[in-house]
Amino acid sequence: MENHRIADIFDEIADVLELQDESVFRIRSYRRGARAIRDLPEDVRTLVERGELLKVPGIGKSLTEKVEEILGTGTSEFYEKIKKAPEYKLLPLLRIPGVGPRHAIQFYRVLGIVTVDDLEEAARAGRLHDLERMGEKLEERILKGIEQYRRRTGRFRLAEGMLHAEAVAAKVGKLKGVTRIDIAGSCRRMKETIGDIDILVISKSAKKVMDVFTSMKSVSEVIARGATKSSVLLEAGIQVDLRVLRRENYGAALHYFTGSKDHNVAIRDRAKRRGLRVSEYGVFNVETAERLGGASEEEVFAALGLPFIPPELRENSGELEAADEGRLPRLVEAGDIKGDLHMHTTATDGRNTPREMAVAARRLGYRYVAITDHSKAVRVAGGLDAEELRAHIEAIRKANKEVDGIEILAGVEVDIMKDGGLDLPDDVLRQCDVVIAAVHSGFNMPEARMTRRILKALENENVNILAHPTGRLIGEREPYEVDIEAVIAAARKCGVALELNAFPDRLDLKDVHCRAAREAGVKISIGTDAHAVAHLANMRYGVGTARRGWCEAGDILNAMTLPKLRKFLARRRRDRAKPGV
DNA sequence: GCCGTTTTCGGCCCGACTGTTTTCAGTCG
């Protein structure tokens, strides 16, 4: 996948242009282009080959040419020129909170500062505060920013951010006078990683809210404190912004601070065309200054002639057009989920027995679960060989008889070997109700070989689900090289479901791939890959990701009733058994 | 640099907070 590399190049170009005080619109175009490419559901190369890159919103003639040049030669003439510019060396300075392009360029021009170390030294020596419009407080703030920059690991995983956000919301929400509290921002949109946490509050006593918020035990630093807005840094390193709002503005603010930025820009653009202005205070008629609403998000959308758009869709990736044409999906909800088809037990590397997992799942309101322990290739997990799996299946059948109110399906997560063969013989796989196939080794093969390997595994008539199809670990391991389009097409042909692994480190398939799979008519199985009872709760992140992928309940395998699920699982083998099929 | 039911030229989202200043620049979201 070259998408990330090209997107990073465009972002770097934007940063340098900003340091060079170029047109803000030109800069914005590079940033928008970077984002568009980063979020593509498929390899930018295939898009170029089909001649469709120009159709992507935000990508025009100039960026298309640069993408083609980079794909062909590995770089672009313009990018090379940018890299030679003196400002290029200053990019790390921009990553320091509190340092923007104006400061960075001032430090460079006046004091010759290039590196973060230079800046730290200058700040410590008190050489910054004599600069124009600089003072001792800014100097101090920059030193703190450098500290934060050094500590910082980048974005946080959704699950981690959500837990912190919910802890803060619980604390502030308990206060007297707080009549409403919401987590907004990328958490609300269920984005796979979050940069910071946004919390909105309606309260009569804003001061009290700010007092409590800024003095929580988990706060390591108060970054800003105002009458309506405060920001803190938690010990965990996550920044939390909290705003206190008036009831009549609340919907407009909630919409605004939920984002995404691109969605907001598109909304305001739409408003402008209609002679309206949208801000976090409401929707206004530009000429008469009349206020057309803003107490609820519904009012904001309605003022623009739109139905409510769920937060997970607000990425400016077609949701406004779909809303306009009345074809917004009816997104899958937590309550639609009827079971969990991927979990491990003490038979391999899990911490609970099949029985314990099933009882916990029943408490979640599920109708069925599948126990899917590892096969022998996963040595570290104590994977099962054929004999052990047979015994395990027996144990699962027995547990199923003992536990009422939920069906325990016997399954396995069988490894896909390097040649595309499976780690266990067909006769034992045939005894399973559910077979999940997965790649756990040999991640570094070339794309063509990896794609062949997975496609061959999908051909095996016993396979029902392909687990974590790209193998990525968010922030830790890049996905392996695989032609995801080909995998989706093969899944469709073979009647195999693709998993949306809900484990917080994975969320794999990711949102844009879910959307592509759904559009191709492939079923998505949202599985938690739970290794303990507590992990079953991660389903929410899988559902959130599926919603970001525009999935409806009908697209989700484990939203099916048990009889329908059984039919889906059995169909493959039956079809194969028919002569001539 | 992108884009078009106002336009192929001339637009391109809006506001809070901070610090350094007596009206604003920079950063951030």
mmCIF file of C-alpha atoms in Angstrom, chain A residues 148-512:
data_model
loop_
_atom_site.group_PDB
_atom_site.id
_atom_site.type_symbol
_atom_site.label_atom_id
_atom_site.label_comp_id
_atom_site.label_asym_id
_atom_site.label_seq_id
_atom_site.Cartn_x
_atom_site.Cartn_y
_atom_site.Cartn_z
ATOM 1 C CA GLN A 148 5.001 16.664 25.640
ATOM 2 C CA TYR A 149 6.434 16.160 22.151
ATOM 3 C CA ARG A 150 9.139 13.858 23.485
ATOM 4 C CA ARG A 151 6.735 11.834 25.592
ATOM 5 C CA ARG A 152 4.049 11.583 23.042
ATOM 6 C CA THR A 153 3.439 8.441 21.051
ATOM 7 C CA GLY A 154 1.008 9.932 18.579
ATOM 8 C CA ARG A 155 -2.632 9.015 18.460
ATOM 9 C CA PHE A 156 -4.398 6.752 20.908
ATOM 10 C CA ARG A 157 -6.473 3.715 20.110
ATOM 11 C CA LEU A 158 -10.205 4.271 20.188
ATOM 12 C CA ALA A 159 -10.804 1.933 23.125
ATOM 13 C CA GLU A 160 -8.226 3.662 25.297
ATOM 14 C CA GLY A 161 -9.548 7.100 24.431
ATOM 15 C CA MET A 162 -13.129 6.021 25.008
ATOM 16 C CA LEU A 163 -12.396 4.686 28.484
ATOM 17 C CA HIS A 164 -10.704 7.934 29.512
ATOM 18 C CA ALA A 165 -13.494 9.976 27.938
ATOM 19 C CA GLU A 166 -16.168 7.989 29.751
ATOM 20 C CA ALA A 167 -14.327 8.326 33.053
ATOM 21 C CA VAL A 168 -14.200 12.127 32.717
ATOM 22 C CA ALA A 169 -17.797 12.302 31.530
ATOM 23 C CA ALA A 170 -18.942 10.205 34.481
ATOM 24 C CA LYS A 171 -17.135 12.479 36.932
ATOM 25 C CA VAL A 172 -18.354 15.778 35.454
ATOM 26 C CA GLY A 173 -21.792 14.389 34.641
ATOM 27 C CA LYS A 174 -22.480 13.725 38.313
ATOM 28 C CA LEU A 175 -22.207 17.415 39.232
ATOM 29 C CA LYS A 176 -25.290 19.288 40.291
ATOM 30 C CA GLY A 177 -26.464 21.643 37.574
ATOM 31 C CA VAL A 178 -25.135 19.501 34.727
ATOM 32 C CA THR A 179 -28.196 18.584 32.704
ATOM 33 C CA ARG A 180 -26.458 17.066 29.726
ATOM 34 C CA ILE A 181 -23.013 15.755 28.846
ATOM 35 C CA ASP A 182 -21.721 14.224 25.623
ATOM 36 C CA ILE A 183 -18.485 12.841 24.338
ATOM 37 C CA ALA A 184 -17.971 14.445 20.924
ATOM 38 C CA GLY A 185 -15.043 14.431 18.502
ATOM 39 C CA SER A 186 -13.467 11.370 16.941
ATOM 40 C CA CYS A 187 -14.561 9.220 19.905
ATOM 41 C CA ARG A 188 -18.179 9.840 18.987
ATOM 42 C CA ARG A 189 -17.413 9.078 15.363
ATOM 43 C CA MET A 190 -15.749 5.845 16.549
ATOM 44 C CA LYS A 191 -12.626 6.562 14.571
ATOM 45 C CA GLU A 192 -10.021 3.848 15.067
ATOM 46 C CA THR A 193 -7.559 6.238 16.657
ATOM 47 C CA ILE A 194 -8.184 9.492 18.448
ATOM 48 C CA GLY A 195 -5.942 12.519 18.896
ATOM 49 C CA ASP A 196 -7.745 14.018 21.857
ATOM 50 C CA ILE A 197 -11.053 13.933 23.693
ATOM 51 C CA ASP A 198 -13.854 16.503 23.350
ATOM 52 C CA ILE A 199 -16.551 16.757 25.976
ATOM 53 C CA LEU A 200 -19.596 19.044 25.869
ATOM 54 C CA VAL A 201 -21.744 20.031 28.798
ATOM 55 C CA ILE A 202 -24.898 21.975 29.539
ATOM 56 C CA SER A 203 -24.707 23.457 33.002
ATOM 57 C CA LYS A 204 -25.938 26.452 34.910
ATOM 58 C CA SER A 205 -22.750 26.607 36.921
ATOM 59 C CA ALA A 206 -19.931 26.631 34.414
ATOM 60 C CA LYS A 207 -17.396 27.693 36.991
ATOM 61 C CA LYS A 208 -18.066 24.651 39.148
ATOM 62 C CA VAL A 209 -17.693 22.377 36.107
ATOM 63 C CA MET A 210 -14.354 23.974 35.228
ATOM 64 C CA ASP A 211 -13.157 23.699 38.826
ATOM 65 C CA VAL A 212 -13.869 20.001 38.994
ATOM 66 C CA PHE A 213 -12.637 19.297 35.482
ATOM 67 C CA THR A 214 -9.289 21.019 35.927
ATOM 68 C CA SER A 215 -8.644 19.519 39.350
ATOM 69 C CA MET A 216 -9.404 15.855 38.634
ATOM 70 C CA LYS A 217 -6.832 13.441 40.032
ATOM 71 C CA SER A 218 -6.049 12.132 36.559
ATOM 72 C CA VAL A 219 -4.997 15.601 35.320
ATOM 73 C CA SER A 220 -1.281 16.187 34.976
ATOM 74 C CA GLU A 221 -1.475 19.669 33.537
ATOM 75 C CA VAL A 222 -4.019 22.409 32.892
ATOM 76 C CA ILE A 223 -3.335 23.701 29.402
ATOM 77 C CA ALA A 224 -6.032 26.354 29.268
ATOM 78 C CA ARG A 225 -8.835 27.485 31.493
ATOM 79 C CA GLY A 226 -11.566 29.825 30.338
ATOM 80 C CA ALA A 227 -15.168 30.606 31.177
ATOM 81 C CA THR A 228 -16.610 28.268 28.556
ATOM 82 C CA LYS A 229 -13.639 26.188 27.452
ATOM 83 C CA SER A 230 -10.836 24.435 29.285
ATOM 84 C CA SER A 231 -8.173 21.945 28.235
ATOM 85 C CA VAL A 232 -6.217 19.525 30.356
ATOM 86 C CA LEU A 233 -3.612 16.883 29.797
ATOM 87 C CA LEU A 234 -4.302 13.583 31.554
ATOM 88 C CA GLU A 235 -1.530 11.549 33.164
ATOM 89 C CA ALA A 236 -2.105 9.088 30.355
ATOM 90 C CA GLY A 237 -0.912 11.764 27.907
ATOM 91 C CA ILE A 238 -4.299 12.406 26.318
ATOM 92 C CA GLN A 239 -5.585 15.955 26.024
ATOM 93 C CA VAL A 240 -9.201 16.568 26.996
ATOM 94 C CA ASP A 241 -11.118 19.681 25.931
ATOM 95 C CA LEU A 242 -14.301 20.515 27.758
ATOM 96 C CA ARG A 243 -16.855 23.144 26.790
ATOM 97 C CA VAL A 244 -19.856 24.431 28.669
ATOM 98 C CA LEU A 245 -22.728 25.481 26.433
ATOM 99 C CA ARG A 246 -26.170 26.995 26.470
ATOM 100 C CA ARG A 247 -29.105 24.776 25.764
ATOM 101 C CA GLU A 248 -30.180 26.685 22.652
ATOM 102 C CA ASN A 249 -26.725 26.244 21.055
ATOM 103 C CA TYR A 250 -26.140 22.710 22.131
ATOM 104 C CA GLY A 251 -27.031 20.843 18.950
ATOM 105 C CA ALA A 252 -24.967 23.152 16.786
ATOM 106 C CA ALA A 253 -22.011 22.785 19.118
ATOM 107 C CA LEU A 254 -22.387 19.011 19.335
ATOM 108 C CA HIS A 255 -22.454 18.820 15.566
ATOM 109 C CA TYR A 256 -19.522 21.143 15.210
ATOM 110 C CA PHE A 257 -17.312 19.443 17.788
ATOM 111 C CA THR A 258 -18.177 15.974 16.553
ATOM 112 C CA GLY A 259 -16.656 16.794 13.170
ATOM 113 C CA SER A 260 -15.040 15.562 11.152
ATOM 114 C CA LYS A 261 -13.351 18.696 10.021
ATOM 115 C CA ASP A 262 -13.990 17.762 6.413
ATOM 116 C CA HIS A 263 -17.655 17.071 7.101
ATOM 117 C CA ASN A 264 -17.982 20.471 8.796
ATOM 118 C CA VAL A 265 -16.359 22.263 5.896
ATOM 119 C CA ALA A 266 -18.756 20.543 3.501
ATOM 120 C CA ILE A 267 -21.716 21.459 5.722
ATOM 121 C CA ARG A 268 -20.687 25.105 5.842
ATOM 122 C CA ASP A 269 -20.114 25.153 2.155
ATOM 123 C CA ARG A 270 -23.609 23.808 1.634
ATOM 124 C CA ALA A 271 -24.994 26.417 4.028
ATOM 125 C CA LYS A 272 -23.227 29.196 2.202
ATOM 126 C CA ARG A 273 -24.754 28.183 -1.095
ATOM 127 C CA ARG A 274 -28.149 28.552 0.520
ATOM 128 C CA GLY A 275 -27.444 31.959 1.975
ATOM 129 C CA LEU A 276 -26.921 30.480 5.426
ATOM 130 C CA ARG A 277 -24.115 30.473 7.901
ATOM 131 C CA VAL A 278 -23.373 27.602 10.269
ATOM 132 C CA SER A 279 -21.279 27.999 13.366
ATOM 133 C CA GLU A 280 -21.131 26.196 16.676
ATOM 134 C CA TYR A 281 -23.874 28.597 17.808
ATOM 135 C CA GLY A 282 -26.456 27.639 15.277
ATOM 136 C CA VAL A 283 -27.655 28.072 11.721
ATOM 137 C CA PHE A 284 -28.245 31.687 10.659
ATOM 138 C CA ASN A 285 -29.649 33.470 7.656
ATOM 139 C CA VAL A 286 -26.770 35.602 6.389
ATOM 140 C CA GLU A 287 -28.953 38.518 5.270
ATOM 141 C CA THR A 288 -31.496 38.746 8.064
ATOM 142 C CA ALA A 289 -29.277 37.263 10.791
ATOM 143 C CA GLU A 290 -32.323 35.217 11.747
ATOM 144 C CA ARG A 291 -31.500 32.100 13.700
ATOM 145 C CA LEU A 292 -32.905 28.970 12.112
ATOM 146 C CA GLY A 293 -32.046 26.483 14.809
ATOM 147 C CA GLY A 294 -29.268 24.836 16.706
ATOM 148 C CA ALA A 295 -30.752 23.383 19.883
ATOM 149 C CA SER A 296 -30.417 19.881 18.466
ATOM 150 C CA GLU A 297 -28.326 18.315 15.727
ATOM 151 C CA GLU A 298 -31.555 17.426 13.962
ATOM 152 C CA GLU A 299 -32.364 21.140 13.752
ATOM 153 C CA VAL A 300 -28.987 21.903 12.215
ATOM 154 C CA PHE A 301 -29.405 19.249 9.550
ATOM 155 C CA ALA A 302 -33.033 20.192 8.947
ATOM 156 C CA ALA A 303 -32.135 23.838 8.392
ATOM 157 C CA LEU A 304 -29.892 22.618 5.569
ATOM 158 C CA GLY A 305 -32.602 20.380 4.152
ATOM 159 C CA LEU A 306 -30.981 17.184 5.397
ATOM 160 C CA PRO A 307 -32.037 14.251 7.556
ATOM 161 C CA PHE A 308 -29.974 13.366 10.627
ATOM 162 C CA ILE A 309 -26.612 11.934 9.623
ATOM 163 C CA PRO A 310 -25.144 9.502 12.188
ATOM 164 C CA PRO A 311 -21.781 10.630 13.599
ATOM 165 C CA GLU A 312 -19.923 7.605 12.235
ATOM 166 C CA LEU A 313 -20.727 8.682 8.678
ATOM 167 C CA ARG A 314 -19.512 12.246 9.046
ATOM 168 C CA GLU A 315 -16.300 12.042 7.094
ATOM 169 C CA ASN A 316 -17.302 13.888 3.937
ATOM 170 C CA SER A 317 -17.113 10.620 2.078
ATOM 171 C CA GLY A 318 -20.478 10.763 0.368
ATOM 172 C CA GLU A 319 -22.789 11.115 3.373
ATOM 173 C CA LEU A 320 -24.162 14.519 2.309
ATOM 174 C CA GLU A 321 -24.991 13.245 -1.163
ATOM 175 C CA ALA A 322 -26.553 10.097 0.249
ATOM 176 C CA ALA A 323 -28.583 12.157 2.731
ATOM 177 C CA ASP A 324 -29.745 14.410 -0.074
ATOM 178 C CA GLU A 325 -30.907 11.469 -2.133
ATOM 179 C CA GLY A 326 -32.536 9.683 0.789
ATOM 180 C CA ARG A 327 -30.194 6.720 0.642
ATOM 181 C CA LEU A 328 -28.445 6.929 3.977
ATOM 182 C CA PRO A 329 -27.982 3.409 5.317
ATOM 183 C CA ARG A 330 -29.896 2.245 8.373
ATOM 184 C CA LEU A 331 -26.766 1.501 10.336
ATOM 185 C CA VAL A 332 -26.315 -1.662 12.354
ATOM 186 C CA GLU A 333 -26.750 -1.124 16.100
ATOM 187 C CA ALA A 334 -25.390 -2.871 19.166
ATOM 188 C CA GLY A 335 -28.820 -4.368 19.764
ATOM 189 C CA ASP A 336 -28.781 -6.064 16.352
ATOM 190 C CA ILE A 337 -25.864 -8.280 17.347
ATOM 191 C CA LYS A 338 -27.079 -11.777 18.183
ATOM 192 C CA GLY A 339 -23.805 -13.534 18.854
ATOM 193 C CA ASP A 340 -20.039 -13.518 18.814
ATOM 194 C CA LEU A 341 -18.262 -15.895 16.470
ATOM 195 C CA HIS A 342 -14.624 -15.524 17.491
ATOM 196 C CA MET A 343 -13.259 -16.325 20.954
ATOM 197 C CA HIS A 344 -10.626 -18.407 22.704
ATOM 198 C CA THR A 345 -10.702 -20.533 25.832
ATOM 199 C CA THR A 346 -8.400 -22.337 28.251
ATOM 200 C CA ALA A 347 -8.016 -25.005 25.579
ATOM 201 C CA THR A 348 -5.441 -22.663 24.019
ATOM 202 C CA ASP A 349 -4.499 -19.134 25.105
ATOM 203 C CA GLY A 350 -7.806 -17.965 26.589
ATOM 204 C CA ARG A 351 -8.432 -17.445 30.285
ATOM 205 C CA ASN A 352 -11.960 -18.877 30.567
ATOM 206 C CA THR A 353 -13.730 -22.117 29.700
ATOM 207 C CA PRO A 354 -16.304 -22.447 26.891
ATOM 208 C CA ARG A 355 -18.974 -22.615 29.518
ATOM 209 C CA GLU A 356 -17.829 -19.390 31.201
ATOM 210 C CA MET A 357 -17.636 -17.602 27.871
ATOM 211 C CA ALA A 358 -21.129 -18.726 26.945
ATOM 212 C CA VAL A 359 -22.630 -17.666 30.257
ATOM 213 C CA ALA A 360 -21.021 -14.235 29.924
ATOM 214 C CA ALA A 361 -22.268 -13.933 26.347
ATOM 215 C CA ARG A 362 -25.763 -14.845 27.458
ATOM 216 C CA ARG A 363 -25.639 -11.972 29.925
ATOM 217 C CA LEU A 364 -24.960 -9.688 26.950
ATOM 218 C CA GLY A 365 -28.198 -10.906 25.425
ATOM 219 C CA TYR A 366 -26.622 -13.046 22.727
ATOM 220 C CA ARG A 367 -28.339 -16.076 21.231
ATOM 221 C CA TYR A 368 -25.169 -17.882 20.211
ATOM 222 C CA VAL A 369 -21.399 -17.923 20.406
ATOM 223 C CA ALA A 370 -18.717 -19.839 18.562
ATOM 224 C CA ILE A 371 -15.685 -21.165 20.409
ATOM 225 C CA THR A 372 -12.780 -20.837 18.015
ATOM 226 C CA ASP A 373 -9.448 -21.806 19.516
ATOM 227 C CA HIS A 374 -6.133 -21.771 17.678
ATOM 228 C CA SER A 375 -4.700 -24.586 15.587
ATOM 229 C CA LYS A 376 -1.296 -26.144 16.199
ATOM 230 C CA ALA A 377 0.762 -23.752 14.074
ATOM 231 C CA VAL A 378 0.293 -21.085 16.723
ATOM 232 C CA ARG A 379 2.710 -22.765 19.101
ATOM 233 C CA VAL A 380 2.932 -19.920 21.611
ATOM 234 C CA ALA A 381 -0.810 -20.138 22.125
ATOM 235 C CA GLY A 382 -0.795 -23.919 22.580
ATOM 236 C CA GLY A 383 -2.722 -24.448 19.353
ATOM 237 C CA LEU A 384 -4.687 -27.682 18.921
ATOM 238 C CA ASP A 385 -3.824 -30.582 16.635
ATOM 239 C CA ALA A 386 -6.534 -32.695 14.997
ATOM 240 C CA GLU A 387 -6.916 -35.072 17.937
ATOM 241 C CA GLU A 388 -7.046 -32.269 20.470
ATOM 242 C CA LEU A 389 -9.581 -30.372 18.410
ATOM 243 C CA ARG A 390 -11.819 -33.448 18.213
ATOM 244 C CA ALA A 391 -11.738 -33.722 21.975
ATOM 245 C CA HIS A 392 -12.356 -29.979 22.284
ATOM 246 C CA ILE A 393 -15.376 -30.198 19.992
ATOM 247 C CA GLU A 394 -16.757 -32.931 22.253
ATOM 248 C CA ALA A 395 -16.213 -30.714 25.285
ATOM 249 C CA ILE A 396 -17.981 -27.812 23.565
ATOM 250 C CA ARG A 397 -20.949 -30.030 22.628
ATOM 251 C CA LYS A 398 -21.178 -31.102 26.228
ATOM 252 C CA ALA A 399 -21.050 -27.523 27.502
ATOM 253 C CA ASN A 400 -23.781 -26.653 25.016
ATOM 254 C CA LYS A 401 -26.051 -29.245 26.593
ATOM 255 C CA GLU A 402 -25.339 -27.921 30.047
ATOM 256 C CA VAL A 403 -25.906 -24.219 29.405
ATOM 257 C CA ASP A 404 -29.425 -23.061 28.633
ATOM 258 C CA GLY A 405 -30.523 -20.002 26.739
ATOM 259 C CA ILE A 406 -27.608 -19.775 24.346
ATOM 260 C CA GLU A 407 -26.232 -21.982 21.583
ATOM 261 C CA ILE A 408 -22.524 -22.791 21.763
ATOM 262 C CA LEU A 409 -21.156 -23.527 18.324
ATOM 263 C CA ALA A 410 -17.987 -25.558 17.949
ATOM 264 C CA GLY A 411 -15.385 -23.861 15.828
ATOM 265 C CA VAL A 412 -11.715 -23.315 15.233
ATOM 266 C CA GLU A 413 -9.402 -20.524 14.121
ATOM 267 C CA VAL A 414 -7.269 -22.526 11.760
ATOM 268 C CA ASP A 415 -3.983 -21.157 10.475
ATOM 269 C CA ILE A 416 -3.408 -20.481 6.827
ATOM 270 C CA MET A 417 0.031 -21.891 6.042
ATOM 271 C CA LYS A 418 2.500 -20.162 3.773
ATOM 272 C CA ASP A 419 1.362 -22.186 0.758
ATOM 273 C CA GLY A 420 -2.314 -21.407 1.383
ATOM 274 C CA GLY A 421 -3.057 -24.850 2.826
ATOM 275 C CA LEU A 422 -4.768 -25.128 6.201
ATOM 276 C CA ASP A 423 -3.141 -26.261 9.425
ATOM 277 C CA LEU A 424 -5.683 -29.033 10.059
ATOM 278 C CA PRO A 425 -7.093 -31.786 7.847
ATOM 279 C CA ASP A 426 -10.481 -31.365 6.185
ATOM 280 C CA ASP A 427 -12.149 -34.218 8.062
ATOM 281 C CA VAL A 428 -11.772 -32.534 11.425
ATOM 282 C CA LEU A 429 -12.680 -29.095 10.018
ATOM 283 C CA ARG A 430 -15.852 -30.666 8.673
ATOM 284 C CA GLN A 431 -16.878 -31.539 12.228
ATOM 285 C CA CYS A 432 -16.838 -27.850 13.195
ATOM 286 C CA ASP A 433 -19.890 -25.619 12.938
ATOM 287 C CA VAL A 434 -17.701 -22.609 12.180
ATOM 288 C CA VAL A 435 -14.242 -22.486 10.633
ATOM 289 C CA ILE A 436 -12.321 -19.237 10.768
ATOM 290 C CA ALA A 437 -9.149 -19.115 8.694
ATOM 291 C CA ALA A 438 -6.334 -16.775 9.698
ATOM 292 C CA VAL A 439 -2.818 -15.699 8.837
ATOM 293 C CA HIS A 440 -0.571 -15.592 11.913
ATOM 294 C CA SER A 441 2.855 -16.071 10.365
ATOM 295 C CA GLY A 442 4.902 -15.235 7.319
ATOM 296 C CA PHE A 443 3.671 -11.659 7.182
ATOM 297 C CA ASN A 444 6.459 -10.418 4.993
ATOM 298 C CA MET A 445 5.703 -12.074 1.700
ATOM 299 C CA PRO A 446 5.194 -10.052 -1.461
ATOM 300 C CA GLU A 447 1.660 -8.980 -2.216
ATOM 301 C CA ALA A 448 1.035 -11.393 -5.072
ATOM 302 C CA ARG A 449 2.114 -14.381 -3.004
ATOM 303 C CA MET A 450 0.124 -13.318 0.058
ATOM 304 C CA THR A 451 -2.957 -12.764 -2.068
ATOM 305 C CA ARG A 452 -2.598 -16.219 -3.688
ATOM 306 C CA ARG A 453 -2.105 -17.752 -0.244
ATOM 307 C CA ILE A 454 -5.307 -16.265 1.149
ATOM 308 C CA LEU A 455 -7.357 -16.923 -1.977
ATOM 309 C CA LYS A 456 -6.347 -20.562 -1.886
ATOM 310 C CA ALA A 457 -7.465 -20.836 1.732
ATOM 311 C CA LEU A 458 -10.826 -19.288 0.861
ATOM 312 C CA GLU A 459 -11.308 -21.982 -1.780
ATOM 313 C CA ASN A 460 -11.389 -24.628 0.938
ATOM 314 C CA GLU A 461 -15.074 -25.466 1.277
ATOM 315 C CA ASN A 462 -14.836 -25.760 5.057
ATOM 316 C CA VAL A 463 -13.829 -22.151 5.596
ATOM 317 C CA ASN A 464 -16.636 -19.799 6.657
ATOM 318 C CA ILE A 465 -14.853 -16.670 7.823
ATOM 319 C CA LEU A 466 -11.522 -15.018 7.079
ATOM 320 C CA ALA A 467 -10.176 -13.579 10.371
ATOM 321 C CA HIS A 468 -8.534 -10.152 10.613
ATOM 322 C CA PRO A 469 -8.007 -9.984 6.854
ATOM 323 C CA THR A 470 -5.070 -7.552 6.756
ATOM 324 C CA GLY A 471 -3.235 -8.554 9.940
ATOM 325 C CA ARG A 472 -2.526 -5.044 11.091
ATOM 326 C CA LEU A 473 -2.012 -4.002 14.702
ATOM 327 C CA ILE A 474 -2.923 -0.356 15.055
ATOM 328 C CA GLY A 475 0.163 1.713 15.773
ATOM 329 C CA GLU A 476 2.340 -1.383 15.991
ATOM 330 C CA ARG A 477 2.334 -3.439 12.848
ATOM 331 C CA GLU A 478 1.454 -2.417 9.330
ATOM 332 C CA PRO A 479 -1.014 -4.636 7.459
ATOM 333 C CA TYR A 480 0.643 -7.283 5.356
ATOM 334 C CA GLU A 481 0.752 -6.677 1.634
ATOM 335 C CA VAL A 482 -2.427 -8.082 0.156
ATOM 336 C CA ASP A 483 -4.764 -7.209 -2.689
ATOM 337 C CA ILE A 484 -7.838 -6.543 -0.587
ATOM 338 C CA GLU A 485 -10.040 -6.036 -3.635
ATOM 339 C CA ALA A 486 -9.161 -9.532 -4.806
ATOM 340 C CA VAL A 487 -9.860 -10.936 -1.342
ATOM 341 C CA ILE A 488 -13.274 -9.258 -1.285
ATOM 342 C CA ALA A 489 -14.097 -10.616 -4.740
ATOM 343 C CA ALA A 490 -13.009 -14.118 -3.729
ATOM 344 C CA ALA A 491 -14.989 -13.973 -0.492
ATOM 345 C CA ARG A 492 -18.030 -13.058 -2.509
ATOM 346 C CA LYS A 493 -17.479 -15.895 -4.965
ATOM 347 C CA CYS A 494 -16.817 -18.502 -2.261
ATOM 348 C CA GLY A 495 -19.562 -17.423 0.148
ATOM 349 C CA VAL A 496 -17.047 -16.644 2.869
ATOM 350 C CA ALA A 497 -17.616 -13.842 5.349
ATOM 351 C CA LEU A 498 -14.858 -11.368 6.138
ATOM 352 C CA GLU A 499 -14.222 -10.683 9.769
ATOM 353 C CA LEU A 500 -14.257 -7.306 11.378
ATOM 354 C CA ASN A 501 -12.072 -8.210 14.313
ATOM 355 C CA ALA A 502 -13.239 -6.019 17.191
ATOM 356 C CA PHE A 503 -10.122 -6.353 19.303
ATOM 357 C CA PRO A 504 -9.063 -2.745 19.993
ATOM 358 C CA ASP A 505 -5.564 -3.286 18.585
ATOM 359 C CA ARG A 506 -6.921 -4.666 15.345
ATOM 360 C CA LEU A 507 -10.248 -3.280 14.092
ATOM 361 C CA ASP A 508 -9.523 -5.269 10.977
ATOM 362 C CA LEU A 509 -11.253 -5.000 8.461
ATOM 363 C CA LYS A 510 -11.051 -1.276 8.847
ATOM 364 C CA ASP A 511 -13.915 1.071 8.045
ATOM 365 C CA VAL A 512 -13.280 1.775 4.360
#
